Amino acid sequence: MFAEVTVRSMFSRPCYLPLHVMCVFEVYISLSCAFCRHGKRVEKLKMLFGLAVNEAKLTSQRTRLKNQNGFHLCRLSREVYTFVSPSRMSGSLLNMFSKGTKRKFSDGGEEISEEGLVGARVASSYSLQRQSLLDMSLIKLQLCHMLVEPNLCRSVLIANTVRQIQEEMTHDGSWHMVTEAFCNAGQSPSERLVATEVLCRSREQDAEPKVFSVISYEGCREEEVVADETLCSVSVRDTVSNVYLAGRMGQCWEKNELSGIERDEEVLEDSRLGSGEDEEINTEDEASTEGPKTIGQVFGTFEIKNGSPGPDSALEELFSDVDTSYYDLDTMLTGMQSAPKMGPYDLLDSLGPSHGSPSIVSTPNCRSDLNELDHIMEIIVGS
Amino acid sequence: MGEDSESPKINHSFLRDYVTEADVISTVEFNQTGDLLATGDKGGRVVIFQRETESKGECEELGESGEYNVYSTFQSHEPDFDYLKSLEIEEKINKIRWLPHQNAAHFLLSTNDKTIKLWKVSERDKRPEGYNLKDEEGRIKDVSTVTSLRVPVLKPTDLMVEVRPRRIFANGHTYHVNSISVNSDGETYLSADDLRINMWHLDITDRSFNIVDIKPANMEDLTEVITAAEFHPHHCHLFVYSSSKGTLRLCDMRESALCDKHSKIFEEPEDPGNRSFFSEIISSVSDVKFSHSGRYLLTRDYLTVKVWDLNMEKGPVETYQVHEYLRSKLCSLYENDCIFDKFECVWNSNDSVIMTGAYNSFFRMFDRETGRGVTLEAWRESSKPRAVLRTRRVYSGGRRRRGDVGVDSLDFSKKILHMAWHPAENIIAIAATNNLYIFQDRVNAENQ
């Protein structure tokens, strides 16, 4: 009786993403045997992720299990886990997600302070909470009930919230900075968006809220990709520290946190981006006048905090016993549940008139796109 | 939690609570006279209560004060499966609406997510006796034993309530039906789902008329859904529907066959001071009701109830805060999905008082004349039968009185979503999870 753990990573090289991005490993644990005991599952997880904690309770929905790289494993729902980078574990996010696991924040808190994220622990900065809200909304969109058709009204409201946040980020200029930095300036627009297209299925050339067309009500995969796109775009913040600033001061999350936010945010961004160990991060406050950085530089500035031999090898090690070619979402989930996982609007859209965008609902498309994704990531990362 | 159970079933906590989950009341509705009260639950059952007429008369209080007792119970909808989409269709009764009383039988419409059914509720309390060819048990008599002829007579028997489906209006909706409303013409009714509104004739089940369609050509552009719809109580050509963006649209069916273009749109401009990421979500209208007079509209969004005058589109004429203390908690409410709860709202018989539900088994009533609101609780342990309800208060700053409940100790799982007000008297029916509370107003001073 053995629990086979299948891990499917959204990014093949997640370590190259900056820490303040939520690195998304969606770990689907499919039990090959129906009678696998709870204890065995825990053991397997411990073995896989090098857990030191022996009271890892899979019973609580928001368990935090740390692996050796300092990523926290958050359990989002039954059999769906997500790695969350420590910098993401801001107070607000923890408060939102944890019911009764607040005490564990002290673990995360230590980590954060080690990285010099003293400011992050304040956790009440507008942009941080905005980002947390965005992440939470994306998770809500993805996790839909499989048996019954999900509530369309709720999904629409969440999607609108996501759009609103992303529009605001665009206004802030953070979005543009992000997409510019993401690709070389020399590339033609179409090339520039190759990566994003594969990742995000966005066909528009500008990085305006149009990228939110991927918040489509089609296949689940697109919504996952939305997460990718959002996260990776937002993440590549270059070394400009002031991207969170700008016009949105008026719309503060909670009014009592408005005071002195500007200064704090700059400190916050600096410390977060660099993880405290990267001297390339400059702390200039003005808008960056530097040219866009190369992908390698951008990604290179963001290493995994622990200073392990290479983020690559650490993760390789992590997933060495895992079948990473298992990309097919449908097949994987079919092993888990009877109904194929569909996004909230996938089924609805299948009834509607077909429109221009190709919808990835069939298996081969899914797989090929994910392979393409992998390929693109390799190019970008220059491994 | 049920999540670590070893069985291969998918959602354990749901199964564990299955027994009680099906009993959760999902809709409450009085009929036009108030004698009958129907409730629908998540298990697809409908329970009809009937008011007992007080025959004792003088020894009781002045006026009718009958109790409601179970009249009939039937299974309205069964769990279904959509083979095309491989999804289950819940049997939860979303809405019940009574038809105007026309003959001895009562008719009601009940709907789940996809199918609307018309039920006939009829009584039988007499049966014919004295057949010539059949004996008492119904067996055919031997003709040779019949010596005389007699006319069968009707003899009273025990009351039997029969409920039979008369019409099934199926396959009219792609999305989840959230409202039904019977027209004042007595012949048609509308059913609204998230994106479309259909009009049906009560006698025709294989066809319906689509009168509103807000589905965009590209589903990716979808930003707004229909949340509730209702016909005008007097004008059979007018209906209103509310949206998730907080707008109300009044449509006149005489203008065009497809009422995508509204006749009037009621929208309140957003208050820039209160703007947050949740502004849109909390502005989503969960229920809309015409007043009995037909002049006003009552809407419920997450934090307020608003009264609109049909003649004034630019904003509501009255706004009442239901639970303003939740405004600072919107983030947590978003996280636990409570922000998406759909509360109903009701008028009283003469449109002077409005009522809506809240959390912690509280419900609120607002007197429109004085503008004051009161909080009451529907909770078994705090009220004995026939005890006077005492008002409650949620403490959110200021002087704290004894009995006040703190905002952080509110129980968000005890929500009052569904309720109904008697059409003529001050009797209210409150659904609190799987319990139904019926409160009556005793106006007489000696009963205090």
PDB file of N, CA and C in Angstrom, chain A residues 34 36 41 58-59 62 78 96 126 130 133 136-137 140 146-149 152-154 156-158 160-161 163-165 168 213 216-218 253 255 342 347-349 351-353 355 357, chain B residues 1 3-4 6-7 9-10 12 84-85 87-88 90 114 174-176 194-195 215 217-220 222-225 227 244-245 273 275-278 280-281 284 331 334-335 337 340 342:
ATOM      1  N   ALA A  34      -6.660   3.054  -2.430  1.00  0.00           N
ATOM      2  CA  ALA A  34      -7.728   3.714  -1.711  1.00  0.00           C
ATOM      3  C   ALA A  34      -7.573   3.589  -0.211  1.00  0.00           C
ATOM      4  N   CYS A  36      -4.879   3.849   1.579  1.00  0.00           N
ATOM      5  CA  CYS A  36      -3.650   4.390   2.138  1.00  0.00           C
ATOM      6  C   CYS A  36      -3.967   5.150   3.408  1.00  0.00           C
ATOM      7  N   ARG A  41       0.608   8.814   4.194  1.00  0.00           N
ATOM      8  CA  ARG A  41       0.652  10.001   3.354  1.00  0.00           C
ATOM      9  C   ARG A  41       1.577  11.027   3.947  1.00  0.00           C
ATOM     10  N   LEU A  58      -2.120  16.759   8.385  1.00  0.00           N
ATOM     11  CA  LEU A  58      -2.848  16.981   7.159  1.00  0.00           C
ATOM     12  C   LEU A  58      -4.306  17.252   7.427  1.00  0.00           C
ATOM     13  N   THR A  59      -4.645  17.186   8.655  1.00  0.00           N
ATOM     14  CA  THR A  59      -6.046  17.423   8.959  1.00  0.00           C
ATOM     15  C   THR A  59      -6.405  18.878   8.835  1.00  0.00           C
ATOM     16  N   ARG A  62      -4.833  24.468   6.563  1.00  0.00           N
ATOM     17  CA  ARG A  62      -3.760  25.416   6.266  1.00  0.00           C
ATOM     18  C   ARG A  62      -2.494  25.022   6.993  1.00  0.00           C
ATOM     19  N   ARG A  78      -8.135  19.661  -0.034  1.00  0.00           N
ATOM     20  CA  ARG A  78      -7.808  18.264  -0.004  1.00  0.00           C
ATOM     21  C   ARG A  78      -7.014  17.915  -1.237  1.00  0.00           C
ATOM     22  N   MET A  96      -5.127  35.883   6.877  1.00  0.00           N
ATOM     23  CA  MET A  96      -6.273  35.569   6.057  1.00  0.00           C
ATOM     24  C   MET A  96      -6.447  34.086   5.921  1.00  0.00           C
ATOM     25  N   TYR A 126      -0.192  48.529   1.569  1.00  0.00           N
ATOM     26  CA  TYR A 126      -1.273  48.407   0.615  1.00  0.00           C
ATOM     27  C   TYR A 126      -0.949  47.423  -0.488  1.00  0.00           C
ATOM     28  N   ARG A 130      -2.698  43.991  -1.412  1.00  0.00           N
ATOM     29  CA  ARG A 130      -3.306  43.873  -2.722  1.00  0.00           C
ATOM     30  C   ARG A 130      -2.839  42.608  -3.412  1.00  0.00           C
ATOM     31  N   LEU A 133      -4.469  39.661  -1.866  1.00  0.00           N
ATOM     32  CA  LEU A 133      -5.852  39.538  -2.317  1.00  0.00           C
ATOM     33  C   LEU A 133      -5.898  38.947  -3.713  1.00  0.00           C
ATOM     34  N   MET A 136      -5.210  35.273  -3.448  1.00  0.00           N
ATOM     35  CA  MET A 136      -6.360  34.567  -2.875  1.00  0.00           C
ATOM     36  C   MET A 136      -7.478  34.446  -3.892  1.00  0.00           C
ATOM     37  N   SER A 137      -7.700  35.505  -4.638  1.00  0.00           N
ATOM     38  CA  SER A 137      -8.757  35.466  -5.642  1.00  0.00           C
ATOM     39  C   SER A 137      -8.457  34.439  -6.712  1.00  0.00           C
ATOM     40  N   LYS A 140      -9.184  31.102  -5.405  1.00  0.00           N
ATOM     41  CA  LYS A 140     -10.621  30.866  -5.352  1.00  0.00           C
ATOM     42  C   LYS A 140     -11.168  30.514  -6.725  1.00  0.00           C
ATOM     43  N   MET A 146     -16.015  20.190  -7.899  1.00  0.00           N
ATOM     44  CA  MET A 146     -15.978  19.357  -9.092  1.00  0.00           C
ATOM     45  C   MET A 146     -17.309  18.734  -9.424  1.00  0.00           C
ATOM     46  N   LEU A 147     -18.083  18.492  -8.393  1.00  0.00           N
ATOM     47  CA  LEU A 147     -19.293  17.719  -8.641  1.00  0.00           C
ATOM     48  C   LEU A 147     -20.405  18.565  -9.228  1.00  0.00           C
ATOM     49  N   VAL A 148     -20.544  19.725  -8.669  1.00  0.00           N
ATOM     50  CA  VAL A 148     -21.660  20.567  -9.080  1.00  0.00           C
ATOM     51  C   VAL A 148     -21.102  21.779  -9.792  1.00  0.00           C
ATOM     52  N   GLU A 149     -21.857  22.257 -10.723  1.00  0.00           N
ATOM     53  CA  GLU A 149     -21.424  23.436 -11.442  1.00  0.00           C
ATOM     54  C   GLU A 149     -21.242  24.599 -10.464  1.00  0.00           C
ATOM     55  N   LEU A 152     -21.851  30.856 -10.792  1.00  0.00           N
ATOM     56  CA  LEU A 152     -21.328  31.778 -11.795  1.00  0.00           C
ATOM     57  C   LEU A 152     -21.196  33.183 -11.226  1.00  0.00           C
ATOM     58  N   CYS A 153     -22.138  33.569 -10.417  1.00  0.00           N
ATOM     59  CA  CYS A 153     -22.100  34.917  -9.853  1.00  0.00           C
ATOM     60  C   CYS A 153     -20.842  35.102  -9.024  1.00  0.00           C
ATOM     61  N   ARG A 154     -20.562  34.143  -8.194  1.00  0.00           N
ATOM     62  CA  ARG A 154     -19.368  34.247  -7.355  1.00  0.00           C
ATOM     63  C   ARG A 154     -18.119  34.318  -8.207  1.00  0.00           C
ATOM     64  N   VAL A 156     -17.791  35.321 -11.258  1.00  0.00           N
ATOM     65  CA  VAL A 156     -17.701  36.598 -11.969  1.00  0.00           C
ATOM     66  C   VAL A 156     -17.215  37.691 -11.027  1.00  0.00           C
ATOM     67  N   LEU A 157     -17.725  37.693  -9.819  1.00  0.00           N
ATOM     68  CA  LEU A 157     -17.312  38.727  -8.873  1.00  0.00           C
ATOM     69  C   LEU A 157     -15.833  38.598  -8.530  1.00  0.00           C
ATOM     70  N   ILE A 158     -15.383  37.377  -8.339  1.00  0.00           N
ATOM     71  CA  ILE A 158     -13.965  37.193  -8.033  1.00  0.00           C
ATOM     72  C   ILE A 158     -13.118  37.612  -9.220  1.00  0.00           C
ATOM     73  N   ASN A 160     -13.820  39.758 -11.475  1.00  0.00           N
ATOM     74  CA  ASN A 160     -13.812  41.214 -11.574  1.00  0.00           C
ATOM     75  C   ASN A 160     -12.851  41.826 -10.570  1.00  0.00           C
ATOM     76  N   THR A 161     -12.797  41.238  -9.401  1.00  0.00           N
ATOM     77  CA  THR A 161     -11.850  41.734  -8.397  1.00  0.00           C
ATOM     78  C   THR A 161     -10.419  41.575  -8.887  1.00  0.00           C
ATOM     79  N   ARG A 163      -9.443  41.441 -11.963  1.00  0.00           N
ATOM     80  CA  ARG A 163      -9.221  42.422 -13.029  1.00  0.00           C
ATOM     81  C   ARG A 163      -8.939  43.788 -12.449  1.00  0.00           C
ATOM     82  N   GLN A 164      -9.699  44.132 -11.434  1.00  0.00           N
ATOM     83  CA  GLN A 164      -9.551  45.447 -10.836  1.00  0.00           C
ATOM     84  C   GLN A 164      -8.157  45.611 -10.251  1.00  0.00           C
ATOM     85  N   ILE A 165      -7.692  44.589  -9.570  1.00  0.00           N
ATOM     86  CA  ILE A 165      -6.353  44.665  -8.985  1.00  0.00           C
ATOM     87  C   ILE A 165      -5.312  44.793 -10.070  1.00  0.00           C
ATOM     88  N   GLU A 168      -5.227  48.133 -11.615  1.00  0.00           N
ATOM     89  CA  GLU A 168      -4.577  49.099 -10.747  1.00  0.00           C
ATOM     90  C   GLU A 168      -3.076  48.954 -10.802  1.00  0.00           C
ATOM     91  N   SER A 213      -7.666  38.856 -20.483  1.00  0.00           N
ATOM     92  CA  SER A 213      -8.528  37.995 -21.261  1.00  0.00           C
ATOM     93  C   SER A 213      -8.271  36.551 -20.883  1.00  0.00           C
ATOM     94  N   SER A 216     -10.302  33.769 -18.412  1.00  0.00           N
ATOM     95  CA  SER A 216     -11.418  33.384 -19.252  1.00  0.00           C
ATOM     96  C   SER A 216     -12.235  32.373 -18.496  1.00  0.00           C
ATOM     97  N   TYR A 217     -13.347  32.168 -19.017  1.00  0.00           N
ATOM     98  CA  TYR A 217     -14.234  31.234 -18.365  1.00  0.00           C
ATOM     99  C   TYR A 217     -14.178  29.914 -19.089  1.00  0.00           C
ATOM    100  N   GLU A 218     -13.008  29.668 -19.642  1.00  0.00           N
ATOM    101  CA  GLU A 218     -12.818  28.420 -20.366  1.00  0.00           C
ATOM    102  C   GLU A 218     -12.086  27.427 -19.485  1.00  0.00           C
ATOM    103  N   TRP A 253      -5.837  50.425   1.664  1.00  0.00           N
ATOM    104  CA  TRP A 253      -6.558  49.232   2.062  1.00  0.00           C
ATOM    105  C   TRP A 253      -7.348  49.495   3.312  1.00  0.00           C
ATOM    106  N   LYS A 255      -7.600  52.579   6.072  1.00  0.00           N
ATOM    107  CA  LYS A 255      -7.179  53.967   6.156  1.00  0.00           C
ATOM    108  C   LYS A 255      -6.106  54.209   7.189  1.00  0.00           C
ATOM    109  N   MET A 342     -12.711  20.970 -14.482  1.00  0.00           N
ATOM    110  CA  MET A 342     -13.015  21.996 -15.463  1.00  0.00           C
ATOM    111  C   MET A 342     -13.109  23.335 -14.762  1.00  0.00           C
ATOM    112  N   LEU A 347     -17.468  24.625 -19.021  1.00  0.00           N
ATOM    113  CA  LEU A 347     -18.664  23.941 -19.479  1.00  0.00           C
ATOM    114  C   LEU A 347     -19.656  24.920 -20.032  1.00  0.00           C
ATOM    115  N   LEU A 348     -19.732  26.062 -19.418  1.00  0.00           N
ATOM    116  CA  LEU A 348     -20.681  27.040 -19.904  1.00  0.00           C
ATOM    117  C   LEU A 348     -20.284  27.479 -21.294  1.00  0.00           C
ATOM    118  N   ASP A 349     -18.993  27.666 -21.425  1.00  0.00           N
ATOM    119  CA  ASP A 349     -18.552  28.168 -22.695  1.00  0.00           C
ATOM    120  C   ASP A 349     -18.700  27.121 -23.775  1.00  0.00           C
ATOM    121  N   LEU A 351     -21.038  25.468 -24.292  1.00  0.00           N
ATOM    122  CA  LEU A 351     -22.383  25.522 -24.844  1.00  0.00           C
ATOM    123  C   LEU A 351     -22.573  26.748 -25.705  1.00  0.00           C
ATOM    124  N   GLY A 352     -21.781  27.744 -25.397  1.00  0.00           N
ATOM    125  CA  GLY A 352     -21.980  28.987 -26.129  1.00  0.00           C
ATOM    126  C   GLY A 352     -21.405  28.916 -27.521  1.00  0.00           C
ATOM    127  N   PRO A 353     -21.610  29.949 -28.289  1.00  0.00           N
ATOM    128  CA  PRO A 353     -21.039  29.960 -29.636  1.00  0.00           C
ATOM    129  C   PRO A 353     -19.526  29.978 -29.552  1.00  0.00           C
ATOM    130  N   HIS A 355     -15.939  31.046 -30.146  1.00  0.00           N
ATOM    131  CA  HIS A 355     -15.353  32.314 -30.528  1.00  0.00           C
ATOM    132  C   HIS A 355     -13.908  32.112 -30.894  1.00  0.00           C
ATOM    133  N   SER A 357     -10.886  32.560 -29.743  1.00  0.00           N
ATOM    134  CA  SER A 357      -9.728  32.005 -29.045  1.00  0.00           C
ATOM    135  C   SER A 357      -9.827  30.495 -28.956  1.00  0.00           C
TER     136      SER A 357
ATOM    137  N   MET B   1     -11.151  16.211  10.602  1.00  0.00           N
ATOM    138  CA  MET B   1     -11.973  16.565   9.433  1.00  0.00           C
ATOM    139  C   MET B   1     -12.170  15.330   8.598  1.00  0.00           C
ATOM    140  N   GLU B   3     -11.461  14.905   5.726  1.00  0.00           N
ATOM    141  CA  GLU B   3     -10.616  14.836   4.547  1.00  0.00           C
ATOM    142  C   GLU B   3      -9.621  13.698   4.579  1.00  0.00           C
ATOM    143  N   ASP B   4      -9.330  13.170   5.737  1.00  0.00           N
ATOM    144  CA  ASP B   4      -8.340  12.091   5.702  1.00  0.00           C
ATOM    145  C   ASP B   4      -8.967  10.729   5.719  1.00  0.00           C
ATOM    146  N   GLU B   6     -10.284   7.290   4.417  1.00  0.00           N
ATOM    147  CA  GLU B   6      -9.617   6.534   3.356  1.00  0.00           C
ATOM    148  C   GLU B   6     -10.502   6.214   2.186  1.00  0.00           C
ATOM    149  N   SER B   7     -11.765   6.467   2.329  1.00  0.00           N
ATOM    150  CA  SER B   7     -12.606   6.052   1.199  1.00  0.00           C
ATOM    151  C   SER B   7     -12.332   6.964   0.013  1.00  0.00           C
ATOM    152  N   LYS B   9     -14.162   8.598  -1.810  1.00  0.00           N
ATOM    153  CA  LYS B   9     -15.134   9.617  -2.130  1.00  0.00           C
ATOM    154  C   LYS B   9     -14.461  10.989  -2.128  1.00  0.00           C
ATOM    155  N   ILE B  10     -15.122  11.899  -2.730  1.00  0.00           N
ATOM    156  CA  ILE B  10     -14.427  13.141  -3.013  1.00  0.00           C
ATOM    157  C   ILE B  10     -14.552  14.177  -1.907  1.00  0.00           C
ATOM    158  N   HIS B  12     -15.574  14.631   1.778  1.00  0.00           N
ATOM    159  CA  HIS B  12     -15.999  13.906   2.946  1.00  0.00           C
ATOM    160  C   HIS B  12     -16.827  14.721   3.905  1.00  0.00           C
ATOM    161  N   LEU B  84     -24.287  15.754 -20.285  1.00  0.00           N
ATOM    162  CA  LEU B  84     -23.487  16.490 -21.257  1.00  0.00           C
ATOM    163  C   LEU B  84     -22.277  17.130 -20.590  1.00  0.00           C
ATOM    164  N   LYS B  85     -22.489  17.674 -19.422  1.00  0.00           N
ATOM    165  CA  LYS B  85     -21.398  18.370 -18.758  1.00  0.00           C
ATOM    166  C   LYS B  85     -20.751  17.546 -17.655  1.00  0.00           C
ATOM    167  N   LEU B  87     -21.930  16.875 -14.752  1.00  0.00           N
ATOM    168  CA  LEU B  87     -22.075  17.585 -13.491  1.00  0.00           C
ATOM    169  C   LEU B  87     -23.416  17.228 -12.869  1.00  0.00           C
ATOM    170  N   GLU B  88     -23.400  17.267 -11.561  1.00  0.00           N
ATOM    171  CA  GLU B  88     -24.654  17.013 -10.868  1.00  0.00           C
ATOM    172  C   GLU B  88     -25.508  18.261 -10.871  1.00  0.00           C
ATOM    173  N   GLU B  90     -28.115  20.027  -8.551  1.00  0.00           N
ATOM    174  CA  GLU B  90     -28.595  19.977  -7.174  1.00  0.00           C
ATOM    175  C   GLU B  90     -30.107  19.988  -7.135  1.00  0.00           C
ATOM    176  N   LYS B 114     -32.371  24.054 -12.454  1.00  0.00           N
ATOM    177  CA  LYS B 114     -32.636  23.911 -13.879  1.00  0.00           C
ATOM    178  C   LYS B 114     -34.097  23.773 -14.254  1.00  0.00           C
ATOM    179  N   THR B 174     -29.764  27.286 -19.230  1.00  0.00           N
ATOM    180  CA  THR B 174     -28.407  26.752 -19.242  1.00  0.00           C
ATOM    181  C   THR B 174     -27.718  27.010 -17.915  1.00  0.00           C
ATOM    182  N   TYR B 175     -28.024  28.115 -17.313  1.00  0.00           N
ATOM    183  CA  TYR B 175     -27.369  28.510 -16.072  1.00  0.00           C
ATOM    184  C   TYR B 175     -28.336  28.293 -14.915  1.00  0.00           C
ATOM    185  N   HIS B 176     -27.900  28.634 -13.729  1.00  0.00           N
ATOM    186  CA  HIS B 176     -28.694  28.317 -12.548  1.00  0.00           C
ATOM    187  C   HIS B 176     -29.833  29.300 -12.356  1.00  0.00           C
ATOM    188  N   ASP B 194     -28.621  33.102 -14.379  1.00  0.00           N
ATOM    189  CA  ASP B 194     -27.545  34.076 -14.265  1.00  0.00           C
ATOM    190  C   ASP B 194     -27.445  34.998 -15.458  1.00  0.00           C
ATOM    191  N   LEU B 195     -27.839  34.518 -16.609  1.00  0.00           N
ATOM    192  CA  LEU B 195     -27.626  35.339 -17.794  1.00  0.00           C
ATOM    193  C   LEU B 195     -28.888  35.585 -18.614  1.00  0.00           C
ATOM    194  N   LYS B 215     -25.943  37.469 -21.991  1.00  0.00           N
ATOM    195  CA  LYS B 215     -24.735  36.682 -22.230  1.00  0.00           C
ATOM    196  C   LYS B 215     -23.926  37.352 -23.320  1.00  0.00           C
ATOM    197  N   ALA B 217     -21.107  37.711 -26.307  1.00  0.00           N
ATOM    198  CA  ALA B 217     -20.712  36.792 -27.369  1.00  0.00           C
ATOM    199  C   ALA B 217     -19.471  36.016 -26.975  1.00  0.00           C
ATOM    200  N   ASN B 218     -18.613  36.702 -26.277  1.00  0.00           N
ATOM    201  CA  ASN B 218     -17.399  36.068 -25.812  1.00  0.00           C
ATOM    202  C   ASN B 218     -17.477  35.959 -24.294  1.00  0.00           C
ATOM    203  N   MET B 219     -17.518  34.736 -23.807  1.00  0.00           N
ATOM    204  CA  MET B 219     -17.696  34.577 -22.363  1.00  0.00           C
ATOM    205  C   MET B 219     -16.569  35.200 -21.561  1.00  0.00           C
ATOM    206  N   GLU B 220     -15.478  35.460 -22.198  1.00  0.00           N
ATOM    207  CA  GLU B 220     -14.398  36.105 -21.475  1.00  0.00           C
ATOM    208  C   GLU B 220     -14.742  37.527 -21.093  1.00  0.00           C
ATOM    209  N   LEU B 222     -17.486  38.433 -19.850  1.00  0.00           N
ATOM    210  CA  LEU B 222     -18.571  38.443 -18.876  1.00  0.00           C
ATOM    211  C   LEU B 222     -18.150  39.152 -17.610  1.00  0.00           C
ATOM    212  N   THR B 223     -18.897  40.172 -17.231  1.00  0.00           N
ATOM    213  CA  THR B 223     -18.571  40.868 -15.992  1.00  0.00           C
ATOM    214  C   THR B 223     -19.785  41.046 -15.097  1.00  0.00           C
ATOM    215  N   GLU B 224     -20.942  40.709 -15.599  1.00  0.00           N
ATOM    216  CA  GLU B 224     -22.150  41.006 -14.843  1.00  0.00           C
ATOM    217  C   GLU B 224     -23.129  39.856 -15.013  1.00  0.00           C
ATOM    218  N   VAL B 225     -23.787  39.495 -13.922  1.00  0.00           N
ATOM    219  CA  VAL B 225     -24.802  38.456 -14.032  1.00  0.00           C
ATOM    220  C   VAL B 225     -26.094  38.964 -13.400  1.00  0.00           C
ATOM    221  N   THR B 227     -29.027  38.637 -10.828  1.00  0.00           N
ATOM    222  CA  THR B 227     -29.114  38.017  -9.516  1.00  0.00           C
ATOM    223  C   THR B 227     -30.545  37.796  -9.043  1.00  0.00           C
ATOM    224  N   SER B 244     -25.276  41.798 -10.587  1.00  0.00           N
ATOM    225  CA  SER B 244     -24.192  41.672  -9.624  1.00  0.00           C
ATOM    226  C   SER B 244     -23.402  42.966  -9.497  1.00  0.00           C
ATOM    227  N   LYS B 245     -23.666  43.927 -10.359  1.00  0.00           N
ATOM    228  CA  LYS B 245     -22.962  45.205 -10.257  1.00  0.00           C
ATOM    229  C   LYS B 245     -23.772  46.215  -9.470  1.00  0.00           C
ATOM    230  N   GLY B 273     -15.470  57.659  -1.112  1.00  0.00           N
ATOM    231  CA  GLY B 273     -14.800  57.534   0.176  1.00  0.00           C
ATOM    232  C   GLY B 273     -14.731  56.111   0.679  1.00  0.00           C
ATOM    233  N   ARG B 275     -14.500  53.421  -1.154  1.00  0.00           N
ATOM    234  CA  ARG B 275     -14.083  52.528  -2.211  1.00  0.00           C
ATOM    235  C   ARG B 275     -13.008  51.552  -1.745  1.00  0.00           C
ATOM    236  N   SER B 276     -13.172  50.312  -2.123  1.00  0.00           N
ATOM    237  CA  SER B 276     -12.151  49.316  -1.818  1.00  0.00           C
ATOM    238  C   SER B 276     -12.254  48.252  -2.894  1.00  0.00           C
ATOM    239  N   PHE B 277     -11.431  47.254  -2.784  1.00  0.00           N
ATOM    240  CA  PHE B 277     -11.497  46.193  -3.765  1.00  0.00           C
ATOM    241  C   PHE B 277     -12.784  45.401  -3.664  1.00  0.00           C
ATOM    242  N   PHE B 278     -13.440  45.539  -2.544  1.00  0.00           N
ATOM    243  CA  PHE B 278     -14.659  44.766  -2.370  1.00  0.00           C
ATOM    244  C   PHE B 278     -15.911  45.558  -2.707  1.00  0.00           C
ATOM    245  N   GLU B 280     -17.311  46.334  -5.399  1.00  0.00           N
ATOM    246  CA  GLU B 280     -18.248  45.750  -6.353  1.00  0.00           C
ATOM    247  C   GLU B 280     -18.962  44.552  -5.767  1.00  0.00           C
ATOM    248  N   ILE B 281     -18.221  43.770  -5.024  1.00  0.00           N
ATOM    249  CA  ILE B 281     -18.841  42.564  -4.483  1.00  0.00           C
ATOM    250  C   ILE B 281     -19.954  42.923  -3.514  1.00  0.00           C
ATOM    251  N   SER B 284     -23.292  44.085  -5.056  1.00  0.00           N
ATOM    252  CA  SER B 284     -24.094  43.122  -5.796  1.00  0.00           C
ATOM    253  C   SER B 284     -25.431  42.924  -5.094  1.00  0.00           C
ATOM    254  N   CYS B 331     -12.360  41.686   4.268  1.00  0.00           N
ATOM    255  CA  CYS B 331     -11.322  40.797   3.755  1.00  0.00           C
ATOM    256  C   CYS B 331     -11.502  39.377   4.280  1.00  0.00           C
ATOM    257  N   TYR B 334     -14.394  37.803   2.737  1.00  0.00           N
ATOM    258  CA  TYR B 334     -14.112  37.383   1.369  1.00  0.00           C
ATOM    259  C   TYR B 334     -13.395  36.054   1.393  1.00  0.00           C
ATOM    260  N   GLU B 335     -12.494  35.914   2.328  1.00  0.00           N
ATOM    261  CA  GLU B 335     -11.721  34.684   2.391  1.00  0.00           C
ATOM    262  C   GLU B 335     -12.585  33.485   2.732  1.00  0.00           C
ATOM    263  N   ASP B 337     -15.701  33.267   2.122  1.00  0.00           N
ATOM    264  CA  ASP B 337     -16.807  33.243   1.167  1.00  0.00           C
ATOM    265  C   ASP B 337     -18.118  33.786   1.705  1.00  0.00           C
ATOM    266  N   PHE B 340     -20.225  36.384  -0.230  1.00  0.00           N
ATOM    267  CA  PHE B 340     -21.092  36.030  -1.357  1.00  0.00           C
ATOM    268  C   PHE B 340     -22.465  35.545  -0.913  1.00  0.00           C
ATOM    269  N   LYS B 342     -26.233  35.386  -0.071  1.00  0.00           N
ATOM    270  CA  LYS B 342     -27.339  36.125  -0.677  1.00  0.00           C
ATOM    271  C   LYS B 342     -28.493  36.209   0.320  1.00  0.00           C
TER     272      LYS B 342
END
